[in-house]
Short mmCIF file of N, CA and C in Angstrom, two decimals:
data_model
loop_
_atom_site.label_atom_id
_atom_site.label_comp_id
_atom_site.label_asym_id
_atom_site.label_seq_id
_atom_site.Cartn_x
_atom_site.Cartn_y
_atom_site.Cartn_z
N UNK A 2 41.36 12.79 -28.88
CA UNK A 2 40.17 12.35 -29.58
C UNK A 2 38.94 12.61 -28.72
N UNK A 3 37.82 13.23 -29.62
CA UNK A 3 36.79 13.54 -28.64
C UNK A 3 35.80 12.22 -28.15
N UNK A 4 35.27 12.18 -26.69
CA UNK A 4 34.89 11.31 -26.38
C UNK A 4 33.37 10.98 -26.73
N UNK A 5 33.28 10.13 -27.67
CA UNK A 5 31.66 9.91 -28.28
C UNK A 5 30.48 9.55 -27.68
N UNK A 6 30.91 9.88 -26.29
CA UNK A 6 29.58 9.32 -25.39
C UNK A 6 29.39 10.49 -24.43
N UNK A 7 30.40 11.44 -24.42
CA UNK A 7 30.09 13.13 -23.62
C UNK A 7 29.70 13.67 -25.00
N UNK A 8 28.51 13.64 -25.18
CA UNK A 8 27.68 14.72 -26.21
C UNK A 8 28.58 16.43 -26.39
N UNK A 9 28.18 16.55 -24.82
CA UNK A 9 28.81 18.55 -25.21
C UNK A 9 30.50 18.05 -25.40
N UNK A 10 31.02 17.77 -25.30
CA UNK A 10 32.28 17.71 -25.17
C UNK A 10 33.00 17.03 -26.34
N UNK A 11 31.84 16.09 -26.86
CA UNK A 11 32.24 15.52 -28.85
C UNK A 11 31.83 17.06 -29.64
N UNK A 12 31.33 18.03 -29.10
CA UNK A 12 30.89 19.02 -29.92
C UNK A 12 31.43 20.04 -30.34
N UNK A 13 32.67 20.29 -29.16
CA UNK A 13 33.52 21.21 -28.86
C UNK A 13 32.78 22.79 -28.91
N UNK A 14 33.13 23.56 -29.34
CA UNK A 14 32.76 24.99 -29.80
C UNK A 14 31.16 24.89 -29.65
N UNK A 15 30.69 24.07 -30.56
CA UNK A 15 29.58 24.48 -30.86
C UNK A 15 28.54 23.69 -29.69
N UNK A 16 28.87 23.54 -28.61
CA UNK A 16 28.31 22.63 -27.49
C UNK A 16 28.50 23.88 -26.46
N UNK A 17 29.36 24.80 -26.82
CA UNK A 17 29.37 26.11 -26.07
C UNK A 17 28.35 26.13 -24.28
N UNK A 18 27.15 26.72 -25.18
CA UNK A 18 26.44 26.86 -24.02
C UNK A 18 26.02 25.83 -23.16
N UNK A 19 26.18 24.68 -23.22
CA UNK A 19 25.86 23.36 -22.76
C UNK A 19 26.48 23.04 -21.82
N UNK A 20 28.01 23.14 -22.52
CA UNK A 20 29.23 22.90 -21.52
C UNK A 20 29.41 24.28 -19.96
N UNK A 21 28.88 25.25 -20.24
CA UNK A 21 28.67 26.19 -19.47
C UNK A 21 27.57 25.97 -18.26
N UNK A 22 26.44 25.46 -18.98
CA UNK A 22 25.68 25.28 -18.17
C UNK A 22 25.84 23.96 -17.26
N UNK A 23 26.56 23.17 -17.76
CA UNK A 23 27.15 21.67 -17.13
C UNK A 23 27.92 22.34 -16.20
N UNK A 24 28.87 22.74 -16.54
CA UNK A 24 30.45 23.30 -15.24
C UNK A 24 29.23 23.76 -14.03
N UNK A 25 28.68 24.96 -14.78
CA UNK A 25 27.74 25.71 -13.63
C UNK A 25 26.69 24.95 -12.67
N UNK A 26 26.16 23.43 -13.16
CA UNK A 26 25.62 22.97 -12.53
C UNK A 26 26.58 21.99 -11.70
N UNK A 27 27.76 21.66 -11.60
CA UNK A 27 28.37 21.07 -11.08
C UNK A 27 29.37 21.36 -10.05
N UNK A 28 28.95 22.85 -9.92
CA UNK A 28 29.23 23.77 -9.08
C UNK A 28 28.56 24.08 -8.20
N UNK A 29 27.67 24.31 -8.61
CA UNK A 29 26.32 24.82 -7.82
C UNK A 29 26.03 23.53 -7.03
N UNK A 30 26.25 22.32 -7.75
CA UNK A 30 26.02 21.09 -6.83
C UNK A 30 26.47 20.48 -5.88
N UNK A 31 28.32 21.10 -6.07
CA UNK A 31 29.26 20.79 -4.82
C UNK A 31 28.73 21.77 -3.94
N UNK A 32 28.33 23.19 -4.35
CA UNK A 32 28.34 24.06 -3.19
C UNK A 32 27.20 23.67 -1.58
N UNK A 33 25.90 23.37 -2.68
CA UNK A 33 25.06 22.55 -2.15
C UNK A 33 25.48 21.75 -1.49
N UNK A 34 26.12 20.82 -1.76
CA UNK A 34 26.29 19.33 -0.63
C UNK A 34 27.39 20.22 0.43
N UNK A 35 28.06 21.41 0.21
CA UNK A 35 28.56 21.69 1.45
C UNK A 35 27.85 21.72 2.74
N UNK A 36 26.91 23.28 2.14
CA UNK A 36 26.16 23.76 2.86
C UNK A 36 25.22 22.79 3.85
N UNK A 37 24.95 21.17 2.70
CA UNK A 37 24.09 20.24 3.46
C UNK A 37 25.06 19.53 4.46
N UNK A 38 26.17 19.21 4.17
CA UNK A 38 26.86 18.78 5.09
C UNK A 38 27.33 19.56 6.14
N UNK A 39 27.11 21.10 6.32
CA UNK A 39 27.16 21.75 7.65
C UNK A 39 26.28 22.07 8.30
N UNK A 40 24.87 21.57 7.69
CA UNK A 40 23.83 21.70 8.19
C UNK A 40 23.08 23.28 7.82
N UNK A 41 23.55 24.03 7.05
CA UNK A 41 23.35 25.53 6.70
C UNK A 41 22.40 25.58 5.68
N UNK A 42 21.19 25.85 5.83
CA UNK A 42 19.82 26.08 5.04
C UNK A 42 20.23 27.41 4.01
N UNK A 43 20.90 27.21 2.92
CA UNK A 43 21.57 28.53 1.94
C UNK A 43 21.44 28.13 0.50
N UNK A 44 21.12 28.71 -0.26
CA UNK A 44 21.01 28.28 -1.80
C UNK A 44 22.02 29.43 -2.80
N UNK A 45 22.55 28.76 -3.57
CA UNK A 45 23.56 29.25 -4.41
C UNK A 45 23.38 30.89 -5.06
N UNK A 46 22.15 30.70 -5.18
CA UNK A 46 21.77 32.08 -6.39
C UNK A 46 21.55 32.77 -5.21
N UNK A 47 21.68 32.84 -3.57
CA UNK A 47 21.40 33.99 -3.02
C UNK A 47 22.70 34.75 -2.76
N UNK A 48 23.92 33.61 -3.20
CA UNK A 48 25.18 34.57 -2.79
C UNK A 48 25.35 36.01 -2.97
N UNK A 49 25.58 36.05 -4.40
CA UNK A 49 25.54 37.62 -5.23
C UNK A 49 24.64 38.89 -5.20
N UNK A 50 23.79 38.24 -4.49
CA UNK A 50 22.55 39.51 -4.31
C UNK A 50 23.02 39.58 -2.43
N UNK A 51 23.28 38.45 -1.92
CA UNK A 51 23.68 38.50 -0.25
C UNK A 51 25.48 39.52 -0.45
N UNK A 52 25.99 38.92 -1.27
CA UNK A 52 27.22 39.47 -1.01
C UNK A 52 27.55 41.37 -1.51
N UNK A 53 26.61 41.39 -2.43
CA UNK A 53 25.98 42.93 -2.18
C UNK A 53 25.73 43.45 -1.66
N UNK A 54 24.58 43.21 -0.40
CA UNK A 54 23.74 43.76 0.40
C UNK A 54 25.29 44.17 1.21
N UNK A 55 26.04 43.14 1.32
CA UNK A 55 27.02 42.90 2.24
C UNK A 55 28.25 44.27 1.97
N UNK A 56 28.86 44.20 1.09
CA UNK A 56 29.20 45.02 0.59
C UNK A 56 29.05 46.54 0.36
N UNK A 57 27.71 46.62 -0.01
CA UNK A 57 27.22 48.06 -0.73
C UNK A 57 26.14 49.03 0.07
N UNK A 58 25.66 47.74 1.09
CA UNK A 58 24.46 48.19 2.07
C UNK A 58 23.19 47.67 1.10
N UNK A 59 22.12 48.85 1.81
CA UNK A 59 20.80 48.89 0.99
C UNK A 59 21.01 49.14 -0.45
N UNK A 60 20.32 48.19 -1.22
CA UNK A 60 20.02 48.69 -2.90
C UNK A 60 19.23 48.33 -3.20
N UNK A 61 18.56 48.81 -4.65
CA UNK A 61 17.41 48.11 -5.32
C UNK A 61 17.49 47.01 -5.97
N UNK A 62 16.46 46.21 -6.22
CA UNK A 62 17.08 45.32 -7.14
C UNK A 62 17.27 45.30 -8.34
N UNK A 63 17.21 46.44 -9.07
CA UNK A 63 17.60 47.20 -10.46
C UNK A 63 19.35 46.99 -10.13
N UNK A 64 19.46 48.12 -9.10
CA UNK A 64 20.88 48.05 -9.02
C UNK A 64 21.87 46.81 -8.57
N UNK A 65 20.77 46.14 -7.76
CA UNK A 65 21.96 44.71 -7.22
C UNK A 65 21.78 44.21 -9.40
N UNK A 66 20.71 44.00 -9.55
CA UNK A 66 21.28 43.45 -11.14
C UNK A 66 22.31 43.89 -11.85
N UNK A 67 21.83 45.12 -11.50
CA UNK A 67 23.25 45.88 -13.00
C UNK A 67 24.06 45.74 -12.17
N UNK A 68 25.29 45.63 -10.94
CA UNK A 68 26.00 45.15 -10.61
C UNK A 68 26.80 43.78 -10.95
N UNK A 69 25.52 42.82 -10.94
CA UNK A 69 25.78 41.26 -11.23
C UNK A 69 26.04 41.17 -12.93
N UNK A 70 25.22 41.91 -13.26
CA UNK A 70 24.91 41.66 -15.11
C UNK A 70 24.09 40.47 -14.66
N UNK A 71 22.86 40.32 -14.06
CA UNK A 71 22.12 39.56 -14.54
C UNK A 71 21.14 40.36 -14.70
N UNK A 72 19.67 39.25 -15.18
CA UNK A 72 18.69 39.85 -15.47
C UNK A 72 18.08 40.19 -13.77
N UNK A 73 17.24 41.43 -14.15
CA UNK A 73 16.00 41.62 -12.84
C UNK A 73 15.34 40.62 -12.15
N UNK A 74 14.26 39.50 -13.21
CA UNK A 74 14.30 38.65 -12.97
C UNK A 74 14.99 37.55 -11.62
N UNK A 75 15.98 37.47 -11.88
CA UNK A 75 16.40 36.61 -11.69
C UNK A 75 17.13 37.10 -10.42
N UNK A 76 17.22 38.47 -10.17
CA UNK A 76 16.90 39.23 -8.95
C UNK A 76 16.01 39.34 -7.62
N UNK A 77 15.13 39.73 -8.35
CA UNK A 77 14.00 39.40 -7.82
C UNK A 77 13.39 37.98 -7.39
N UNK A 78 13.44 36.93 -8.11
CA UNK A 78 13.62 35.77 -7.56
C UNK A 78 13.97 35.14 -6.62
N UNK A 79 15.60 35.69 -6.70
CA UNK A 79 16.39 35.24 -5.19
C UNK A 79 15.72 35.98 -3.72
N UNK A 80 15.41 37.49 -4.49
CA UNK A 80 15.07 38.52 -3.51
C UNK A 80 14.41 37.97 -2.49
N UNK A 81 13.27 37.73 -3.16
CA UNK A 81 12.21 37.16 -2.58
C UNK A 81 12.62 35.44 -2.15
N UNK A 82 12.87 34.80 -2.37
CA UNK A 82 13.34 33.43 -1.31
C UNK A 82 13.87 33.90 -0.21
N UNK A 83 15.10 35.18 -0.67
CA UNK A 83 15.97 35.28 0.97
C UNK A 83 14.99 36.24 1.65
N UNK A 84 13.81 36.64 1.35
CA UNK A 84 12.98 37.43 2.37
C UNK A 84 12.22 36.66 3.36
N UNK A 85 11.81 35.44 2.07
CA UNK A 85 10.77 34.48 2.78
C UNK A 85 11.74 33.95 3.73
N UNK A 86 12.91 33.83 3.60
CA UNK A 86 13.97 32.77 4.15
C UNK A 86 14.41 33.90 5.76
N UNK A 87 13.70 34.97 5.72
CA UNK A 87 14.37 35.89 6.69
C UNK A 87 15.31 36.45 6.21
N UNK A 88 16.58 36.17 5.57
CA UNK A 88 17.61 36.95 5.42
C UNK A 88 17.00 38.29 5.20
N UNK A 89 16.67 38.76 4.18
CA UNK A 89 16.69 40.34 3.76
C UNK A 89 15.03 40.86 4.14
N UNK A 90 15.48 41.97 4.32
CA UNK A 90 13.98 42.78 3.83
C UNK A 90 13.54 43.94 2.51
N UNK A 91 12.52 44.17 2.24
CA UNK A 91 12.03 44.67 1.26
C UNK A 91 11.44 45.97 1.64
N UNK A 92 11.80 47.14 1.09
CA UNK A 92 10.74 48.42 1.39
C UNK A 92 10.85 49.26 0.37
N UNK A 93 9.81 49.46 0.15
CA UNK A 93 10.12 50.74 -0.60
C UNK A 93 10.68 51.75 -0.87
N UNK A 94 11.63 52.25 -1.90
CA UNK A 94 12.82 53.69 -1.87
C UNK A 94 11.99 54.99 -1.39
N UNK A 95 12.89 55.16 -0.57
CA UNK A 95 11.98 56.72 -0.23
C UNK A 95 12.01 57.91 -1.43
N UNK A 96 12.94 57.91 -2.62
CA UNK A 96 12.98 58.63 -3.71
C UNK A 96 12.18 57.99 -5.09
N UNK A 97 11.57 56.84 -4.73
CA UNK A 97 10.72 56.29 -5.66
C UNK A 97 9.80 55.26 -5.70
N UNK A 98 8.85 55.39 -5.02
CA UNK A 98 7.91 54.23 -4.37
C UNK A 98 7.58 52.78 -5.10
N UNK A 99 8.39 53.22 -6.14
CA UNK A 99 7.97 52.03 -7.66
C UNK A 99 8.97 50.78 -7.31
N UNK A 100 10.38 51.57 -6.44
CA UNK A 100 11.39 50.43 -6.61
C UNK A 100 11.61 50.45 -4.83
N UNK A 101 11.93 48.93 -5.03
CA UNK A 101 12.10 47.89 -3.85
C UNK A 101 13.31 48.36 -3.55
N UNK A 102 13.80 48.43 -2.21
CA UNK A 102 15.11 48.75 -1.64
C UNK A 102 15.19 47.60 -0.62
N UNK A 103 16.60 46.44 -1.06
CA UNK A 103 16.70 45.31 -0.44
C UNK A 103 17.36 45.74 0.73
N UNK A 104 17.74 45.14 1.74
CA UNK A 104 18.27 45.32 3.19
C UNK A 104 18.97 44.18 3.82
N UNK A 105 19.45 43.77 4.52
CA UNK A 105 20.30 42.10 5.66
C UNK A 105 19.10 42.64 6.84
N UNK A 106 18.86 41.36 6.83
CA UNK A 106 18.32 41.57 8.31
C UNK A 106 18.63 40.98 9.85
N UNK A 107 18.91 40.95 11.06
CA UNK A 107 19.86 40.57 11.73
C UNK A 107 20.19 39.01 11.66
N UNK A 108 18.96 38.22 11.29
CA UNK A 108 19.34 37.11 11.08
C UNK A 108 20.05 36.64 9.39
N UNK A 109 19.98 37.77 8.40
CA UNK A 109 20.90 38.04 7.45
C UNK A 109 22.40 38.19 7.69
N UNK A 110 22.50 38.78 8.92
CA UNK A 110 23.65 39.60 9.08
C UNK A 110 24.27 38.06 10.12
N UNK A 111 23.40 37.54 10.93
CA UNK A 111 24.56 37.12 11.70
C UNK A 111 24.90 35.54 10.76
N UNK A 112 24.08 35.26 9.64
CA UNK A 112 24.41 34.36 8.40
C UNK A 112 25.36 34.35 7.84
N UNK A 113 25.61 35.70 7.68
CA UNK A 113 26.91 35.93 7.33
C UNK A 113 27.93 35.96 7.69
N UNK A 114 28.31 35.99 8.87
CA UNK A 114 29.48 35.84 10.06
C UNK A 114 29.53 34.38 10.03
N UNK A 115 28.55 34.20 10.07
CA UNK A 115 28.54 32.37 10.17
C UNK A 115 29.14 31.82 9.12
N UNK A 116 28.52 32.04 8.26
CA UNK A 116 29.34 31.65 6.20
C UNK A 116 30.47 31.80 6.05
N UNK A 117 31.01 32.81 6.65
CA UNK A 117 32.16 33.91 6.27
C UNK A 117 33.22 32.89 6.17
N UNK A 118 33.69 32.26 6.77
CA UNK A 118 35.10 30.98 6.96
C UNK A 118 34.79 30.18 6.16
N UNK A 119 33.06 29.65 5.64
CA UNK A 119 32.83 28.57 4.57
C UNK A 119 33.32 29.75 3.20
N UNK A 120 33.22 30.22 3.06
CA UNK A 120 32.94 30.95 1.88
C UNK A 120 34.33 31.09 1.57
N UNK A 121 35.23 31.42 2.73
CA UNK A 121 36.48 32.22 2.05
C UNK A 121 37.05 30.57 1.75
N UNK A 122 36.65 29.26 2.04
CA UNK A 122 37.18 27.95 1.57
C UNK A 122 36.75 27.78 0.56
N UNK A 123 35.33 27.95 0.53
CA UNK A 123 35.33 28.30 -1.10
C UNK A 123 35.59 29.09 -2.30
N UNK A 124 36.36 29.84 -1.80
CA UNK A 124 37.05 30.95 -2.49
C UNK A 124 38.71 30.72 -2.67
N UNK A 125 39.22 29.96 -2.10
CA UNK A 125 40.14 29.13 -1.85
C UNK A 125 40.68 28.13 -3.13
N UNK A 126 39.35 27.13 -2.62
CA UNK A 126 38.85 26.11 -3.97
C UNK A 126 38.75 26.85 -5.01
N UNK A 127 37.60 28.05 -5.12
CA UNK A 127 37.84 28.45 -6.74
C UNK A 127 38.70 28.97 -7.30
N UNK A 128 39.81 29.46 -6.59
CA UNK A 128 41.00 29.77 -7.09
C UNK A 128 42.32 28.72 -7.54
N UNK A 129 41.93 27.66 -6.98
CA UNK A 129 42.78 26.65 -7.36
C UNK A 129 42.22 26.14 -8.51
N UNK A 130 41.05 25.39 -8.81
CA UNK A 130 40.35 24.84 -9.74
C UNK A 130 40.68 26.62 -10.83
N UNK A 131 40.64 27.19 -10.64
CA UNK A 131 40.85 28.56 -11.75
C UNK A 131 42.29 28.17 -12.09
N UNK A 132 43.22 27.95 -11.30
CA UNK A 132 44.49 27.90 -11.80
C UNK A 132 44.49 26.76 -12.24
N UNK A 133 44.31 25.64 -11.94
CA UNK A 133 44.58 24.13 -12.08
C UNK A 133 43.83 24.03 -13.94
N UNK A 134 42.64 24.93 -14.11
CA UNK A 134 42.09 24.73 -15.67
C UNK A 134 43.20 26.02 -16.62
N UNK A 135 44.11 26.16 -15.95
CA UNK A 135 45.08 27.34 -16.76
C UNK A 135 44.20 28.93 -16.98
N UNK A 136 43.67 29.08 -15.99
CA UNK A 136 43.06 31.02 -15.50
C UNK A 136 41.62 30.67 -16.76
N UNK A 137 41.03 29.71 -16.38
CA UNK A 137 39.70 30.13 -17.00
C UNK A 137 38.93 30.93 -16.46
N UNK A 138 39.11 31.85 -15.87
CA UNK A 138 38.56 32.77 -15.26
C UNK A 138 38.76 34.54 -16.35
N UNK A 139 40.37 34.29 -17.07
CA UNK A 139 40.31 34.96 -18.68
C UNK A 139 40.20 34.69 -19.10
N UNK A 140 39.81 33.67 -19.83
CA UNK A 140 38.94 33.32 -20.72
C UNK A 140 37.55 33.64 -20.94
N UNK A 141 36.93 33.47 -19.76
CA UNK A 141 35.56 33.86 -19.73
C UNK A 141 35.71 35.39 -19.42
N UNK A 142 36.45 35.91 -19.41
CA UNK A 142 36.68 37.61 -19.27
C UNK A 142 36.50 37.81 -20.73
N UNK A 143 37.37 37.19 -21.59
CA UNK A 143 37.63 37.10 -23.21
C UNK A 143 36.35 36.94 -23.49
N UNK A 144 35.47 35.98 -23.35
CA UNK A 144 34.62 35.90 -23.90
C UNK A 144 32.96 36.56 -23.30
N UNK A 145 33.54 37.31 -22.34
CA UNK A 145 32.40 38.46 -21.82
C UNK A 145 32.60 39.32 -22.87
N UNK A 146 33.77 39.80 -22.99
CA UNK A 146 34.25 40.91 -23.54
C UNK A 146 33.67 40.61 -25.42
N UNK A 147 33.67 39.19 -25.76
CA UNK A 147 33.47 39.13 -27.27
C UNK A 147 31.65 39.50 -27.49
N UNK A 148 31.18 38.70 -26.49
CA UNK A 148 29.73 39.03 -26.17
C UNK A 148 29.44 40.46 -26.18
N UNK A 149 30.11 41.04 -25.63
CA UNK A 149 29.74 42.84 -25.43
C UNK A 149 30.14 43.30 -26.88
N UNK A 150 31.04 43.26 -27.41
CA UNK A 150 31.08 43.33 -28.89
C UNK A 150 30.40 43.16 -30.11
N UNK A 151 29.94 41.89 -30.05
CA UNK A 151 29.08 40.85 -30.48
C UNK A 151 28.11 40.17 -30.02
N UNK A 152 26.80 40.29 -29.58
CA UNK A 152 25.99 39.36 -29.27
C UNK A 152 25.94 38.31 -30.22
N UNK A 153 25.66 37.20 -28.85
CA UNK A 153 25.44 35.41 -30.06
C UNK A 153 23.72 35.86 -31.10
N UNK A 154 23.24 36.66 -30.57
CA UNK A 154 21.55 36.74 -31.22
C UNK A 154 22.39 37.07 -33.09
N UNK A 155 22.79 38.15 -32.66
CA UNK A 155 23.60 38.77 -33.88
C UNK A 155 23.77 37.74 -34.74
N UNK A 156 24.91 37.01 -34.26
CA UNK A 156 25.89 36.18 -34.59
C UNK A 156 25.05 35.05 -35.26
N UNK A 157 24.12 34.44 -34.71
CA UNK A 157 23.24 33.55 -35.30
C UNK A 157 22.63 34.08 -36.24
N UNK A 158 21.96 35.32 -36.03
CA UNK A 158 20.75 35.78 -36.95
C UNK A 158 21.68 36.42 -38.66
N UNK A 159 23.15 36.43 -38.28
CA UNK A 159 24.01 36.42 -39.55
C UNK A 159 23.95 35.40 -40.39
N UNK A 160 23.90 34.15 -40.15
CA UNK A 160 23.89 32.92 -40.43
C UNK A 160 22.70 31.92 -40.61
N UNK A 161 21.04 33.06 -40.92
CA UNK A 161 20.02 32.43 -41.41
C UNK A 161 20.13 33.07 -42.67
N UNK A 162 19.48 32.50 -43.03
CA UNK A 162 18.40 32.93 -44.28
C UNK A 162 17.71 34.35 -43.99
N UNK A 163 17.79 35.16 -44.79
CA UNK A 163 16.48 36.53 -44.77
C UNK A 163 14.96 36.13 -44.43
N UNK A 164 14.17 36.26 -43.65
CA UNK A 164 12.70 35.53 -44.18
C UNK A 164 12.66 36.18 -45.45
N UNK A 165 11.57 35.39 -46.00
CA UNK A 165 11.38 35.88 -47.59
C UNK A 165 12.06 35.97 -48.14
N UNK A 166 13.57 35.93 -47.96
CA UNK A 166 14.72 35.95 -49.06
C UNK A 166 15.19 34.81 -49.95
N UNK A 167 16.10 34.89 -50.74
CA UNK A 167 16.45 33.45 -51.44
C UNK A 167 17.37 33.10 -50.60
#
């Protein structure tokens, strides 16, 4: 029986994005109190653009996006905290002066050596909590995959009215 006092969770399906954004903030919130409890000045949204740099070397932030599937935005955002923050630097592509080419910078780099043992515990943890919810980790593969098929814009805009129509 659904519980009448968890709103997203009496909603089931249709609480969708809610419940997504709940998990995700309750994630992002343990990760936080790690980092505060080791004393490590690090914020969540710089992982994926850090673990790139890490990975792939120098890129733009066109390309660290289309990597992530996020927006530019939201690229650029982090970009710029972990610059102000020291981690990375910013320069211009030598094949296109328009786009930013991100970089680690040594105090990027030795952040990362440092992280490296927190991270793989948290990688640890998310693999258990992945198994322990029965591989929601395909599921949300499933439902990347229905999205790429189907956008929700679609999907909604099936289910108005025409303007001007009856």
């Amino acid at each position: 029986m659904a519980d009448k006092s968890d709103y997203s969770r009496s909603h089931g399906g249709a609480a969708l994005g809610a419940r997504l954004r709940r998990a995700s903030e309750r994630i992002d919130r343990d990760g936080t109190r790690v980092y505060a409890t080791r004393a490590v000045r690090f914020e969540q949204r710089w992982y994926g653009v850090l673990r790139q740099l890490v990975e792939q070397g120098p890129m733009s932030v066109g390309d660290v996006a289309a990597v992530l599937r996020i927006t530019h935005v939201s690229v650029s955002e982090a970009s710029r905290s972990m610059e102000k923050a020291g981690l990375i630097a910013s320069a211009p592509s030598p094949q296109d002066g328009r786009r930013r080419v991100l970089s680690l910078t040594g105090k990027g780099r030795a952040l990362v050596a440092e992280l490296t043992p927190l991270w793989e515990a948290f990688n640890d943890a998310a693999r258990e909590l992945n198994d322990e919810a029965g591989d929601l980790v395909k599921l949300l593969d499933r439902l990347d995959d229905a999205l790429d098929r189907r956008a929700l814009y679609d999907r909604i805009l099936d289910r108005l009215p025409k303007p001007g129509g009856d």
